[in-house]
Amino acid sequence: MARPKPLNRRADILDAARDTFNARGFAGARMDDIARAVGISKAALYLEFPSKNALFQALVSELIETMLPQAAPADFGDLSAELILRNFIAFMAERLTDPQMAFVPRVIIGEGANFPELAAFYHRHVIGRGLGILERIIRHGIGRGELVCADLPQATRTIVGGILLAAIWKTTFEPVGAEPIEPSAMAQAHADTLLCGLLVRKDAA
Amino acid sequence: MARPKPLNRRADILDAARDTFNARGFAGARMDDIARAVGISKAALYLEFPSKNALFQALVSELIETMLPQAAPADFGDLSAELILRNFIAFMAERLTDPQMAFVPRVIIGEGANFPELAAFYHRHVIGRGLGILERIIRHGIGRGELVCADLPQATRTIVGGILLAAIWKTTFEPVGAEPIEPSAMAQAHADTLLCGLLVRKDAA
Amino acid sequence: MARPKPLNRRADILDAARDTFNARGFAGARMDDIARAVGISKAALYLEFPSKNALFQALVSELIETMLPQAAPADFGDLSAELILRNFIAFMAERLTDPQMAFVPRVIIGEGANFPELAAFYHRHVIGRGLGILERIIRHGIGRGELVCADLPQATRTIVGGILLAAIWKTTFEPVGAEPIEPSAMAQAHADTLLCGLLVRKDAA
Amino acid sequence: MARPKPLNRRADILDAARDTFNARGFAGARMDDIARAVGISKAALYLEFPSKNALFQALVSELIETMLPQAAPADFGDLSAELILRNFIAFMAERLTDPQMAFVPRVIIGEGANFPELAAFYHRHVIGRGLGILERIIRHGIGRGELVCADLPQATRTIVGGILLAAIWKTTFEPVGAEPIEPSAMAQAHADTLLCGLLVRKDAA
DNA sequence: TATGAATGAGATTTCATTCAT
DNA sequence: CATGAATGAAATCTCATTCAT
């Protein structure tokens, strides 16, 4: 047999690693499982990645790099900030609750303290960039006289926090009996609350 | 050796357990370490708690039981829902970012998938009760004509999500260089956004 | 409260020990279990018996001492050896398959290698005396012209072996589906085979 | 280290396991000891057998499968039942008192109650088949007018019981001072008693 | 390049036994 | 007498990582 295209080897490993980390977390995932899922030997894994840590970091990098650029348009033009924000929230909610991605925040949060480089990497490349996009969106809305915001950095965390909680809910609590969340409905309700607030509005809106 | 005051034994263990889980997560924490930190034998640990799981759950219980009752008054009486909610948010933000508590969500989120009883316990005793209090607060506000809310369960998650993100931020990202968060300021800004929303209000508010 | 008659203490312990050894074997029986069954502390056990071994030996002794003297009359007088032997077999079959005694051979056989004193004790006090009685019975029969036997020691083992197998059958194999044995029927058939042999007899008997 | 011929690995483990179970029983045998006896690490043991139980069962299976088929001819033809029976007894006595096999009944009897699958397996594959062969032999003798037997199942247990007792004697009581048994002499005496009975025969035999 | 085989270093949990009170 | 509390010493099983081939 011709050896099956070694070019895909790395991608195959990352796929299997994603599934395994997703199912069992970082510490719980066994290199054995990943190797078996790819159909190669454990030792072959170590030819491609020098350690479990390195494999995990490569995987997270890869996933992030393909996700973030799609979260919001590069140039907002004349678009309503509300619309851009609603789309951002819907997109992130969809992605973070996607079984393929869900393990990422879970593992970062759970084992970030044990793997500082991981936390740093994630902070710089994911949190930092994600919140940066949100700041730009809100500034865009303020500039258009559409939004108000007294504390920009905290507002971005308020927005992201709800999405993150939904992702955690889905992967951690639904399997043990929590009421299921539907991402798009959740995204809409989240956006409604964030945009309109909970206080009764006396204006026409 | 003289037996050291047995009344503190259980509390000493819980203290040491808290520090150890805090430093190494659930799977990473060794019963040996906890025992050594208390200054007793591993077997003595098993006299007080039948398993690592039980020890962790007892610890979380203890922390939660002393925290939740203070988060909101048992009877809201004539109090403004806004006030109650602001106090709840401020209190929870303060507590969850306290280094003594911070490990709890981190461990649950990170390792909940591997230890379903842990996740189930936390969901029932912490999440469930916390969100329950929030629902009661919002219902109280709606009853008073003070608040509106189309999707109650999701609104509670929007509120909690921001607080949770702040806790994670403090323990996971600040150590690797993230801009520090001040809990009370964060709580106020979070409450402002949630109550008033981001959209410009045309009413007098 | 008056302390409950300490005279029964030792007997209560032996009772509980018998039940526990019966249910879990020697290694499997925990001193904790025995103490709890008596309703005393583990330490109180050690006031009465210096070790698990000693407790087991005392128990076996007690059981044996009350059993053996009844197995055969001290003086055979003019009794038919066949009758004495049939009675002995019936008595032993009854006793060894009694749930109260059944654990004894099981434990001796199973763990005798690990506890040589146990095996030695049992060999001296039970096997030795039991086989001694059998030898006396057969000698009595030979003296009367009633029995023949070329190899006395082996004949006694042939007799005891069948009884022992029945005891083992009852406690080890019946619980996993073996056809049940009725001790008195088994004793009769065993005696018939031993006395008459399997070969067709051409004499009038 | 050079890897020692992997083909023998499994057999080497079984050999060491046999010795260890022989010396210490099932519960008493430590995987560490077995591994050290083979000259491999404990972990290597678990590559070949998933658990201590599995190792034990594999060992017993192996020993039984090589033993039973040799105990009696498949077709008795015109052979005297007495001859077949004497051969069966001699063969089994030889095998069961062989130090290599002796631990099997000992462990089954002693620890069968704690490991029901083990007892069930042994009952079905060893006891059942062994007694089946004996029944066939006796039926053969009855058909030839050579033997009589009123209670077939019990007669088989009478036969096997003596052999079993000899095996137990050799491994449990000889080490603590019992008079040694010589298997072939024992087998002959056992067969004599079983065939001719203890009662004086008045016929010419 | 690829792997089967091997392992070192633990981890949790158990229990007979002791001893201060 | 009685005990609650304590422990040392094991025992089974796991897994990331290595290396001869």
Coordinates of C-alpha atoms (C1' of nucleotides) in Angstrom, one line a residue, chain D residues 29-32 42-43 46 51-52, chain F residues 10-15 19-21:
Chain D
A29 CA -0.8 -12.8 45.3
R30 CA 0.6 -9.4 44.3
M31 CA 0.8 -8.3 40.8
D32 CA 4.2 -6.8 41.7
K42 CA 3.9 -4.4 36.6
A43 CA 2.6 -2.3 33.7
Y46 CA -1.4 -5.2 32.2
S51 CA -6.8 -7.5 35.4
K52 CA -5.7 -9.9 38.1
Chain F
dA10 C1' 0.3 -2.1 50.9
dA11 C1' -2.3 -3.2 46.6
dT12 C1' -4.4 -2.5 42.1
dC13 C1' -4.3 -0.1 38.2
dT14 C1' -3.0 4.2 34.9
dC15 C1' -0.6 6.8 31.4
dC19 C1' 13.3 3.3 22.2
dA20 C1' 15.0 -0.8 19.7
dT21 C1' 13.9 -2.4 15.5

